[in-house]
Coordinates of C-alpha atoms in Angstrom, one line a residue:
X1 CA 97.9 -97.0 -91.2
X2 CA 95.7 -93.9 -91.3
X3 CA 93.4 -95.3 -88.5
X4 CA 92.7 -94.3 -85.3
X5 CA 90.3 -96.7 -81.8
X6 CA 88.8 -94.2 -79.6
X7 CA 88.4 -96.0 -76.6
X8 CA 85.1 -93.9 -74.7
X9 CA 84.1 -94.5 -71.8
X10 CA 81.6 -93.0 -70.5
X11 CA 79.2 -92.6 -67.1
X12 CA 75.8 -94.7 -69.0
X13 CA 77.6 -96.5 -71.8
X14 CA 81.1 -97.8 -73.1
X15 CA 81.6 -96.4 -76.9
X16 CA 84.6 -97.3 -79.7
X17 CA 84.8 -95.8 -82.8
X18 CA 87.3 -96.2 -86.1
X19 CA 88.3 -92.6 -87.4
X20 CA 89.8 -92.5 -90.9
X21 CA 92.7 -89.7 -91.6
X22 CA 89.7 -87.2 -92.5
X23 CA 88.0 -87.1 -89.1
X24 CA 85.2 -89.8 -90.0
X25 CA 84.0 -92.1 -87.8
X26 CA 84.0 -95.1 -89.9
X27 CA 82.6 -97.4 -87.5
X28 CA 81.1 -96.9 -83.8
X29 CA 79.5 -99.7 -81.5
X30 CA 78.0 -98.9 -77.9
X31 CA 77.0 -100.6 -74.9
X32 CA 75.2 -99.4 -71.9
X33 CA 76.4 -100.9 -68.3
X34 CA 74.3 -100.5 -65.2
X35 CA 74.6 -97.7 -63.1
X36 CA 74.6 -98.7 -58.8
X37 CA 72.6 -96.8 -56.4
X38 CA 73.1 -98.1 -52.4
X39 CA 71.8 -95.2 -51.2
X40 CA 69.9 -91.6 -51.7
X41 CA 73.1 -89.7 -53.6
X42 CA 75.5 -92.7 -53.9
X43 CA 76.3 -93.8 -57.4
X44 CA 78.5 -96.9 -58.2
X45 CA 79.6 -98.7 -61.1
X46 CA 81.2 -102.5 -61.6
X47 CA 84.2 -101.9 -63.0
X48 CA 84.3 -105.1 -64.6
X49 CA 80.8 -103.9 -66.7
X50 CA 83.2 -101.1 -67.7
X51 CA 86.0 -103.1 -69.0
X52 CA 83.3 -106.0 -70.4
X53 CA 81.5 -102.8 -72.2
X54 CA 84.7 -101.4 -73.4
X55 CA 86.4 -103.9 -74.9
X56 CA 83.4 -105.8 -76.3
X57 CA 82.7 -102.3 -78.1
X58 CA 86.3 -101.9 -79.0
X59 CA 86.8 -105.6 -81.0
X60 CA 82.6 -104.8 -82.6
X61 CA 84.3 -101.2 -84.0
X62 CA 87.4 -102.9 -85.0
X63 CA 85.5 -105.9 -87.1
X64 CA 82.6 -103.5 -88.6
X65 CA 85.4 -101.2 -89.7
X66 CA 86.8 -104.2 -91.7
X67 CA 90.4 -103.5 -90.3
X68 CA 92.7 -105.8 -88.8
X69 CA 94.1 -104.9 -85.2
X70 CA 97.5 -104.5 -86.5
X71 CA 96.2 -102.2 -89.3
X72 CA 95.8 -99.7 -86.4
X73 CA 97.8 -96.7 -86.1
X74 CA 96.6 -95.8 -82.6
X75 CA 94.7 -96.5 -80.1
X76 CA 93.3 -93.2 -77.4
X77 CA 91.2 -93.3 -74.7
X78 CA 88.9 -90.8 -73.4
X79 CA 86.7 -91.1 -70.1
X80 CA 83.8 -90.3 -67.6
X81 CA 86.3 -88.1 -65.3
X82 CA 87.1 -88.0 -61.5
X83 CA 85.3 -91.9 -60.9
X84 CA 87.5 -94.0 -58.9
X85 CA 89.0 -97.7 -58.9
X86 CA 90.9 -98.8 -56.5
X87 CA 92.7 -102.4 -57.6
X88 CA 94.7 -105.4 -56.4
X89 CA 98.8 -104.8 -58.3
X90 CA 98.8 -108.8 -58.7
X91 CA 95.2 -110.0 -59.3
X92 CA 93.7 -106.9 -61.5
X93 CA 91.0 -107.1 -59.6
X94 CA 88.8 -104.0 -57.9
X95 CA 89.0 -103.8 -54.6
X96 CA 85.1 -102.6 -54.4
X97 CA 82.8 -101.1 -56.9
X98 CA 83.9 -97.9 -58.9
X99 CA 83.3 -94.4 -56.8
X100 CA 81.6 -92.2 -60.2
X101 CA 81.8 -88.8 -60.0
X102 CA 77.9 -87.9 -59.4
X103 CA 78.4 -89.8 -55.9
X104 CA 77.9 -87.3 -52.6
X105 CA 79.3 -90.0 -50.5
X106 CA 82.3 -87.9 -49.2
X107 CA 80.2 -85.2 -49.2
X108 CA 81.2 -84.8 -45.4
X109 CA 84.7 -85.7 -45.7
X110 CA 84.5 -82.6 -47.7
X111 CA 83.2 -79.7 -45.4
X112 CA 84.8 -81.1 -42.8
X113 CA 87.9 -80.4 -44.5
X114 CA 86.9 -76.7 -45.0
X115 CA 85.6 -76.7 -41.8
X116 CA 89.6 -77.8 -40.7
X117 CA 90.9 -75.0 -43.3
X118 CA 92.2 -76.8 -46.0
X119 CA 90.1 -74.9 -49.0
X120 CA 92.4 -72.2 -49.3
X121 CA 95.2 -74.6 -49.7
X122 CA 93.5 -77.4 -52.1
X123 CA 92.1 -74.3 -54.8
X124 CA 95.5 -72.3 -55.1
X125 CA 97.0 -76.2 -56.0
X126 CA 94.9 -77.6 -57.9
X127 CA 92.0 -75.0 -59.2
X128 CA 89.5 -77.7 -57.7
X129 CA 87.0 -76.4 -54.7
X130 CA 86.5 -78.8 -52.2
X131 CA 83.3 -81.1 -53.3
X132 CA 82.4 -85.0 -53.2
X133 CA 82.5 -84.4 -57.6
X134 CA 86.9 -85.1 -56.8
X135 CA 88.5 -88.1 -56.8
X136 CA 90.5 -87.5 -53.8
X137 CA 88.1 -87.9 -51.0
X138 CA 86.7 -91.1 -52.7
X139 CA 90.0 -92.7 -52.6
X140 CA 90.5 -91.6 -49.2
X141 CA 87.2 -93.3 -48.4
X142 CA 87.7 -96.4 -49.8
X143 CA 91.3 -96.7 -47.8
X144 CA 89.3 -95.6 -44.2
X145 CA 86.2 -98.0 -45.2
X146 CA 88.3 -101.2 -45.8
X147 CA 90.2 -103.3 -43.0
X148 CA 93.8 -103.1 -44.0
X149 CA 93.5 -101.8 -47.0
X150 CA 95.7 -98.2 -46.2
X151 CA 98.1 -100.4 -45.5
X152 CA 98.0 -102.8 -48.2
X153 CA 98.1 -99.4 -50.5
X154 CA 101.4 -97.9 -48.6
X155 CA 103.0 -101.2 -49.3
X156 CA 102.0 -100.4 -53.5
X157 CA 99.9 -103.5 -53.4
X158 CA 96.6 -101.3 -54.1
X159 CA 96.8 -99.2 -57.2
X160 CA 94.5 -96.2 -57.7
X161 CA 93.1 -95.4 -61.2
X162 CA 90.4 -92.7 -63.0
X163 CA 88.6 -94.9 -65.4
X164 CA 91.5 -94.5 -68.2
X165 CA 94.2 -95.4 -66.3
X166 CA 92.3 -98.9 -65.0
X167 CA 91.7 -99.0 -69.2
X168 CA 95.1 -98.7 -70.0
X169 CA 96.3 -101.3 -67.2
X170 CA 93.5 -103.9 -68.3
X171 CA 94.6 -103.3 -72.2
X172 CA 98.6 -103.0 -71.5
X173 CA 98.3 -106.8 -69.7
X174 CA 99.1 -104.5 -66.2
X175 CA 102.2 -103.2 -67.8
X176 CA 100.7 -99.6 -67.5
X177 CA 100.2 -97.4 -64.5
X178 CA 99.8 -94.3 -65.9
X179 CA 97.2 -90.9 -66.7
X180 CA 97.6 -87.9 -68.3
X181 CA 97.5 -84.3 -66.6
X182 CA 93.9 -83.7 -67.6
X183 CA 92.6 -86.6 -65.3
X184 CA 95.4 -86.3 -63.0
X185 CA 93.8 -82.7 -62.5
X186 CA 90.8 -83.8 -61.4
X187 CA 92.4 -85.8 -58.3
X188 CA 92.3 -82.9 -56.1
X189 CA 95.9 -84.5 -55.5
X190 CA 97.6 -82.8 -58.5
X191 CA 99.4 -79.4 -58.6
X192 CA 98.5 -78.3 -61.9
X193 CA 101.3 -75.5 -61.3
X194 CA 104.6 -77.9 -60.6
X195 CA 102.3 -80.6 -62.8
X196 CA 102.9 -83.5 -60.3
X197 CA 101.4 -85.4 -57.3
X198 CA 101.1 -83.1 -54.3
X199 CA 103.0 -83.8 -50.8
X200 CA 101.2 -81.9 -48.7
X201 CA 97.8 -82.5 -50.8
X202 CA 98.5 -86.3 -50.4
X203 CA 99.1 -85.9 -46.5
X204 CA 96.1 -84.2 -45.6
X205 CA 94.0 -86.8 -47.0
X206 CA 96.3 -89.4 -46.3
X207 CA 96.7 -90.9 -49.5
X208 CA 100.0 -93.5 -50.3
X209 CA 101.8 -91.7 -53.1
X210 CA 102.5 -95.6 -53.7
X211 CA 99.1 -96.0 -55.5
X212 CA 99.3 -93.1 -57.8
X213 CA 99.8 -93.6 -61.4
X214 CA 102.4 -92.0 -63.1
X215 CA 101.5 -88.5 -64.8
X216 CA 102.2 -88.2 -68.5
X217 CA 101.4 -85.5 -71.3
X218 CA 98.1 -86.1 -72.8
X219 CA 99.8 -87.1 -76.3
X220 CA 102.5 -89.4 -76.2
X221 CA 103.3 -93.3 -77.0
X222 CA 102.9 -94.7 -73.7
X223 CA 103.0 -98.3 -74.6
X224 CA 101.5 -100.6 -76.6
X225 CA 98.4 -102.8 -75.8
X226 CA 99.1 -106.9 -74.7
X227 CA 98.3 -109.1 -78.3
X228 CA 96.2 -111.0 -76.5
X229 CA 93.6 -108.3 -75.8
X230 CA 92.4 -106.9 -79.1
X231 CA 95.0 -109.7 -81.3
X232 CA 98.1 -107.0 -81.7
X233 CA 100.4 -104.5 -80.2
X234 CA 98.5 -101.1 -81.0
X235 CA 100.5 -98.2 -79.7
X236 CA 98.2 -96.5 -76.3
X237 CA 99.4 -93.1 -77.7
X238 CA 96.9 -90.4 -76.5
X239 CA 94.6 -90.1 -73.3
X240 CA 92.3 -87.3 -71.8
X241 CA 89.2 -86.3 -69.9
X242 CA 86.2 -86.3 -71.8
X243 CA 85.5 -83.0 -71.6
X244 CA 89.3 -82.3 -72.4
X245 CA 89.1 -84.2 -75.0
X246 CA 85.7 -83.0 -76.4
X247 CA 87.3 -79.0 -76.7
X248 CA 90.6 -80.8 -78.6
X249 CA 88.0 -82.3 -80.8
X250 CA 86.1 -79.3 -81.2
X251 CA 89.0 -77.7 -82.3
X252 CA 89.5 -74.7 -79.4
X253 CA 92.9 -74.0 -79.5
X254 CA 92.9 -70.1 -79.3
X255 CA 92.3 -68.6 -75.8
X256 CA 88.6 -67.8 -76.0
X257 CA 87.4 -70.2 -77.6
X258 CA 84.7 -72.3 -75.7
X259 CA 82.9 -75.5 -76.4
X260 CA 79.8 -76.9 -74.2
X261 CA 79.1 -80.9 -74.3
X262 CA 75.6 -82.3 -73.3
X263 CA 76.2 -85.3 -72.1
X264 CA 74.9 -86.7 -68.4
X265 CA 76.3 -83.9 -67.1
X266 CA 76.7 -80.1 -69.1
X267 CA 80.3 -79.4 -69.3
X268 CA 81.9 -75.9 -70.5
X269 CA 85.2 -75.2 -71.2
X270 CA 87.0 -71.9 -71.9
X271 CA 90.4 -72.4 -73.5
X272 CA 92.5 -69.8 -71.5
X273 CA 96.2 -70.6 -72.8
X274 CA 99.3 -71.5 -70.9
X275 CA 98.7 -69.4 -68.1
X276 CA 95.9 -70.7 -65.4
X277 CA 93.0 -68.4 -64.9
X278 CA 91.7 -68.5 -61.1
X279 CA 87.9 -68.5 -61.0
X280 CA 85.8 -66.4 -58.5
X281 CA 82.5 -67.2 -59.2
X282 CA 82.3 -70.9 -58.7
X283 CA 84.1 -72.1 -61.5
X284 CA 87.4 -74.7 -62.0
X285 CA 90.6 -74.0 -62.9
X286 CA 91.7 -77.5 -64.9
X287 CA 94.5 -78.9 -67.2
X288 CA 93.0 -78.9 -70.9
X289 CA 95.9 -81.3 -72.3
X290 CA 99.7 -81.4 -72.4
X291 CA 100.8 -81.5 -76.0
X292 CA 104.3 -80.6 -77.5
X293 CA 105.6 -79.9 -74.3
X294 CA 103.4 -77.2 -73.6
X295 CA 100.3 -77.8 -70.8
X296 CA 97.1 -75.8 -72.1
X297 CA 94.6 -74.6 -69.5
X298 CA 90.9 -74.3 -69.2
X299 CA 88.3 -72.8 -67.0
X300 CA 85.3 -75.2 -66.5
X301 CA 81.7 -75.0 -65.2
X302 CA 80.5 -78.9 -64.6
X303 CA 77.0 -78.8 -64.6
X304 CA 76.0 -82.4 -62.8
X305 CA 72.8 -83.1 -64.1
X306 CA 72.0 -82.1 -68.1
X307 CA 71.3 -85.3 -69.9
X308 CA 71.0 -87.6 -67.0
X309 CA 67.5 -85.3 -66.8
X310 CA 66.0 -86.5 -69.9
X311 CA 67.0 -90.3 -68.9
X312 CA 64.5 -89.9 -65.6
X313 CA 61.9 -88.5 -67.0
X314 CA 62.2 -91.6 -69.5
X315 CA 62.9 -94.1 -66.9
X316 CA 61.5 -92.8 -64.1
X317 CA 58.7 -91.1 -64.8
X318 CA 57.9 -93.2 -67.9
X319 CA 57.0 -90.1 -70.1
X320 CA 58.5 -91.7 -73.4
X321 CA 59.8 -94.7 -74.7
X322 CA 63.1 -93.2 -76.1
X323 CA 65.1 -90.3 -75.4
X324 CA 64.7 -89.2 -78.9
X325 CA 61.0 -88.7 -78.6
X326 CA 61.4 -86.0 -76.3
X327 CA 61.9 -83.3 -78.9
X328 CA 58.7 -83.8 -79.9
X329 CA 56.8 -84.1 -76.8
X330 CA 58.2 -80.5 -76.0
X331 CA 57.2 -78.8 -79.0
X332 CA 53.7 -79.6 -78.5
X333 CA 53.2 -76.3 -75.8
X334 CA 55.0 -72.9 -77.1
X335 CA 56.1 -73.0 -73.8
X336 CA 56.5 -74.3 -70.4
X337 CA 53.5 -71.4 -68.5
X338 CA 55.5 -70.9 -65.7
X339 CA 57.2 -74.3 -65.1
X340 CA 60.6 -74.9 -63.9
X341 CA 62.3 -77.8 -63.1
X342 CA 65.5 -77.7 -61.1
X343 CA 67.7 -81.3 -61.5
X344 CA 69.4 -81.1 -58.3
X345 CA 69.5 -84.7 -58.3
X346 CA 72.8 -84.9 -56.6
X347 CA 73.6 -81.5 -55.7
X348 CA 73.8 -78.6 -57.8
X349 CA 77.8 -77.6 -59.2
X350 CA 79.0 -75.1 -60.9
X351 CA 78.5 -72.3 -60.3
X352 CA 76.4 -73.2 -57.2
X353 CA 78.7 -76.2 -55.7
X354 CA 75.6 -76.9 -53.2
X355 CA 75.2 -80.7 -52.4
X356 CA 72.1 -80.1 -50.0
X357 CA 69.8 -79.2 -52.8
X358 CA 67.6 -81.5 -54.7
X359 CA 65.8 -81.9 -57.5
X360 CA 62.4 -79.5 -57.8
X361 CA 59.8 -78.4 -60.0
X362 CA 58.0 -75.3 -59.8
X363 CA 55.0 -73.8 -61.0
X364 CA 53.2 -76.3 -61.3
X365 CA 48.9 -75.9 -62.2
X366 CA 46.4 -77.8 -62.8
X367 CA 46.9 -76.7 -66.8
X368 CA 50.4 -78.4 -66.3
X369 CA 50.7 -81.7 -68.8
X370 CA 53.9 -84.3 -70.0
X371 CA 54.5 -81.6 -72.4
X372 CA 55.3 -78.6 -70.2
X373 CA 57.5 -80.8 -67.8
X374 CA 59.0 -82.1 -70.8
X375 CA 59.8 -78.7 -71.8
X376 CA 60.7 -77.6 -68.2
X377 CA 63.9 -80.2 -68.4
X378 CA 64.9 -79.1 -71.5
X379 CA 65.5 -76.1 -70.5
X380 CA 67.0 -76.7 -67.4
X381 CA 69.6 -77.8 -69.4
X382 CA 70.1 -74.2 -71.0
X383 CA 69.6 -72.3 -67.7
X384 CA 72.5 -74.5 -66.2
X385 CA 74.4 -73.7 -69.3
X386 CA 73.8 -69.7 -69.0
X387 CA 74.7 -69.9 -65.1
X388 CA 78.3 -71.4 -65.8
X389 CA 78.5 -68.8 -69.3
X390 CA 78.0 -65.3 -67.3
X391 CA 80.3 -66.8 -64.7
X392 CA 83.0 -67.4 -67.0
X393 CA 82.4 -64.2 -68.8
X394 CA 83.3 -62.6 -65.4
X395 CA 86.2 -64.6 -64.6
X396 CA 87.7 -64.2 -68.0
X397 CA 86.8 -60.6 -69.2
X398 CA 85.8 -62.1 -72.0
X399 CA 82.4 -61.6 -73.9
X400 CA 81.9 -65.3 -75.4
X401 CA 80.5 -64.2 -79.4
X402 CA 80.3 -68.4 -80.7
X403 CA 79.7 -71.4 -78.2
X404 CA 80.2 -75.2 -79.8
X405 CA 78.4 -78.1 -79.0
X406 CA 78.9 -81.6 -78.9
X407 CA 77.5 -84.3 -77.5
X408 CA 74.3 -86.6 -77.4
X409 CA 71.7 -83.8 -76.6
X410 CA 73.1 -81.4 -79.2
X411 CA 71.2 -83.1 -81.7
X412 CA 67.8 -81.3 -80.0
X413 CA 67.2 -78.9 -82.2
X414 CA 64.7 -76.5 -79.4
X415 CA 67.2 -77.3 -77.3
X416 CA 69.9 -75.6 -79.5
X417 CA 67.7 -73.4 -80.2
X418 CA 66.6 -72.2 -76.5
X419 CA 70.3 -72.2 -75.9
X420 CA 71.2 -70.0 -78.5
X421 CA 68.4 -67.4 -76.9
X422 CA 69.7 -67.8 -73.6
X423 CA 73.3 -66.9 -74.3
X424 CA 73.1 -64.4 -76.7
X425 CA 75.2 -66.1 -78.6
X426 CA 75.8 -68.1 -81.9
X427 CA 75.7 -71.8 -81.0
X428 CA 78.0 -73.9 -83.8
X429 CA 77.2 -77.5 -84.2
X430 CA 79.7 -79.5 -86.2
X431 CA 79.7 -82.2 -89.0
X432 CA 81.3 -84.9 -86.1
X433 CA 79.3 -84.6 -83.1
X434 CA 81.5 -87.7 -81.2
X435 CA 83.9 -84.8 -80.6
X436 CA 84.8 -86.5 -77.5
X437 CA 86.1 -89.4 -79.0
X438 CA 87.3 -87.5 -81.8
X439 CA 89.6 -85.7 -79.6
X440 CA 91.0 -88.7 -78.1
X441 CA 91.9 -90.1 -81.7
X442 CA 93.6 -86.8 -82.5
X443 CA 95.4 -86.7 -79.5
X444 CA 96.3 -90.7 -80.0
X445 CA 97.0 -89.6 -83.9
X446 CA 99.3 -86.9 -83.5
X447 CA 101.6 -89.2 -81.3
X448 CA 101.7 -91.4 -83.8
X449 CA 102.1 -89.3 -87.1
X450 CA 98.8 -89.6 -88.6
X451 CA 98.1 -86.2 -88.3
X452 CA 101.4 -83.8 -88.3
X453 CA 99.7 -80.8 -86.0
X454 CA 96.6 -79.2 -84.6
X455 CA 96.4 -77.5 -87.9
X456 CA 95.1 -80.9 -89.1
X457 CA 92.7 -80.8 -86.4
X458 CA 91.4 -77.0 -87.3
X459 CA 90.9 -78.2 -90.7
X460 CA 88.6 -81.4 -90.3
X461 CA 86.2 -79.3 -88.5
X462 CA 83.2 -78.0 -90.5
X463 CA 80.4 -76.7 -88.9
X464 CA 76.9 -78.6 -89.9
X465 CA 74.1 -76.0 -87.8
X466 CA 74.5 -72.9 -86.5
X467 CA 71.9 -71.5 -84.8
X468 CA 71.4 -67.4 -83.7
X469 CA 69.5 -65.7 -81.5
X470 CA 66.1 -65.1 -82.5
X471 CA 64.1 -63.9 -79.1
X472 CA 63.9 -60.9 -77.4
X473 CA 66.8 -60.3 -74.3
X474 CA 63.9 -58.6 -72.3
X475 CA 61.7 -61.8 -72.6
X476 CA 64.9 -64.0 -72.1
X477 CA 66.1 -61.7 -69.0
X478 CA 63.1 -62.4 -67.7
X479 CA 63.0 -66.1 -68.3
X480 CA 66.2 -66.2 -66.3
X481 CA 65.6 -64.5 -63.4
X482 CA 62.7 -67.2 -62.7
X483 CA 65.2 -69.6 -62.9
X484 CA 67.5 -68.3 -60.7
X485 CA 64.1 -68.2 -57.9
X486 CA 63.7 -71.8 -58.9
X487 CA 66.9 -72.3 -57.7
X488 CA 66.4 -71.0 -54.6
X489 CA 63.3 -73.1 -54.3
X490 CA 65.9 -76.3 -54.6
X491 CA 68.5 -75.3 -52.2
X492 CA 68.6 -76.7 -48.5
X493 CA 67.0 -80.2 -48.9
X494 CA 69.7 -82.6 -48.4

């Protein structure tokens, strides 16, 4: 039983893929869900298309892998972070539509709150900053927004849930309440100091500690799935954040090592041991994983908007057929003359954290084409990037010399490319690119014995591109500081 279900959920599509013993995915089936949009800023998902996605995905993995359920060693689950379910304890069933994380609904819940004081008091507990991105506020408005409902939840008949821990409760038959302390660190409820749920943090936004799922290490048996779900008992052994999961996958288990995944949002994380790091320049302090009794710690930038740009101009715009094609449609200018396009779709984050900007594009002539616009979002994706990687330099002393990357948009090679000339830096692609998932297999695989340590880990990874700088810092400087006006240009909208 050398085989591991990585359950991945994600914000656009439900994913499950087979890993053998090596670190190969031997089989990987995906579904996209629709995404919900009530108002100008307000995303939504059904969580019934999550668990339809996920588990329809998780039996087509299973059956093109050739396995049996019970031939399973594990089974791990890794997940779009911070969106919230609130459900009925009997029925299973949501109370109202998933909160996902893009969503500026609470965005003021949240300066009221710093507005009332609390900032000082929710960042030395939990490393957050006070933004709509938390789950906190969310649950908070779904209690105030529902008749009865607050009550219903202080009575424990409303059960609160990041997308793994509804996961787990659909796939354990309701036998499991739980999360790890990755996700649990994203609550803006969790001290990731004393690594529980917070009194004080849960009376200030007057959120029933009845609700809360119990808080495990991100390795560990929990329990088992219900045989009626996938046809056996598979041991629920490992669970974490994407982006947690992604730097587990990616192998980062020194302090300094970083990894950057380019997904619908741009995520980087910056191992920094067992000891949190505080950020001040606009970065979070987070929980990487709990393993082995030890709790690793990460700074993160959360870029909101990365992939999610590519999908509009695709979409919305109409500029290409497939996401794919966009590569190509870029390459066709040597550059963007002068255009920048800012995705402040919903806000900008890290290291900004300004939800009153919007999205913008600048420099814009007559000469301007598909091409250059095309070019423009691809490397807004790299800006963003370099903004969250000179913060993090600062906050950690640190000068970064390799960055990894995962995830969908990795596979751009300008992108890579661009990024690499930005930074500074070497930029390490690896062999596995579903480093998210991957990591949620390991951590589900070293609960269960199919791998004996991170060692195991270090050793599956090989890298597959590596690309180094290869354009001048004075041009690049330059480049940078246009963006950083373009910026400016997006801020004060909303």
């Amino acid at each position: 039983m050398a085989h591991v279900l990585a359950l991945d959920q994600g914000t656009t599509s439900s994913r499950s893929i087979v890993f053998a013993k090596e670190g190969r995915a031997m089989a990987t089936a995906q579904q996209e869900y629709p995404q919900l949009y009530p108002q100008p800023g307000h995303v939504e998902h059904d969580p019934e298309a999550i668990w339809s996605s996920q588990l329809a995905t998780a039996k087509a993995a299973i059956a093109q892998a050739g396995l049996e359920p019970r031939q399973l060693a594990a089974l791990g689950i890794t997940n779009q972070r911070e969106t919230t379910i609130l459900w009925d304890r009997k029925t299973g069933q949501p109370v109202a539509n998933a909160i996902v994380w893009q969503s500026r609904i609470t965005a003021p819940m949240c300066e009221q709150l710093k507005k009332d004081g609390y900032e000082a008091v929710f960042r030395q507990k939990t490393g957050l900053v006070l933004d709509a991105y938390f789950s906190g506020t969310k649950i908070r408005h779904l209690l105030d927004s529902i008749s009865g409902l607050h009550a219903r939840a202080e009575r424990g008949e409303i059960l609160f849930g990041t997308v793994d821990t509804f996961l787990a409760w659909r796939l354990s038959g309701g036998r499991l309440h739980v999360t790890d302390y990755s996700n649990a660190s994203r609550t803006l409820l969790f001290n990731i100091h004393t690594l529980d749920w917070d009194d004080e943090l849960l009376r200030i936004l007057n959120v029933p500690r009845a609700m809360l799922p119990t808080v495990r290490p991100s390795s560990e048996v929990y329990g088992t799935t219900d045989a009626s779900v996938l046809g056996a008992e598979i041991s629920i052994a490992g669970i974490a954040g994407d982006q947690q999961a992604a730097t587990f996958g990616q192998a980062c288990f020194a302090p300094g090592q970083a990894k950057n995944t380019y997904g619908t949002g741009c995520f980087m994380l910056l191992n920094t041991g067992e000891q949190p790091v505080v950020s001040n320049n606009g970065l979070l302090t987070t929980i990487g994983w709990g393993l082995n009794g030890k709790v690793t710690y990460c700074l993160e930038g959360s870029v909101f908007i990365a992939g999610a740009v590519v999908q509009w101009l695709r979409d919305g715009l109409q500029l290409f057929e497939s996401a794919a094609e966009i590569e190509a449609l870029a390459s066709q200018v040597p550059s963007t003359d002068g255009v920048y396009l800012v995705p402040a779709f919903v806000g900008l984050g890290a290291p900004y954290w300004r939800p009153d900007a919007r999205g913008t594009i600048v420099g814009i002539t007559r000469g301007t084409t598909r091409a250059h616009i095309a070019r423009a979002a691809l490397e807004s994706i790299a800006y963003q990037t370099r903004d969250v990687l000179e913060a993090m330099e600062q906050d950690s002393g640190q000068r970064l010399q390799v960055l990894r990357v995962d995830g969908g948009a990795s596979a751009n090679r300008l992108l890579m490319q661009f990024q690499s000339d930005q930074l500074g830096v070497r930029v390490q692609r690896p062999v596995v690119q579903e480093t998210t998932a991957l990591g949620a297999a390991y951590l589900a695989g070293l609960a269960t014995g199919v791998w004996s340590s991170p060692d195991d880990v270090t050793h599956n990874w090989v890298i597959d591109t590596e690309f180094t700088p290869t354009t001048d810092r004075t041009a690049t400087n330059t480049q940078y500081t246009d963006w950083k006006k373009a910026v400016e240009r997006s801020l004060n909208w909303a």
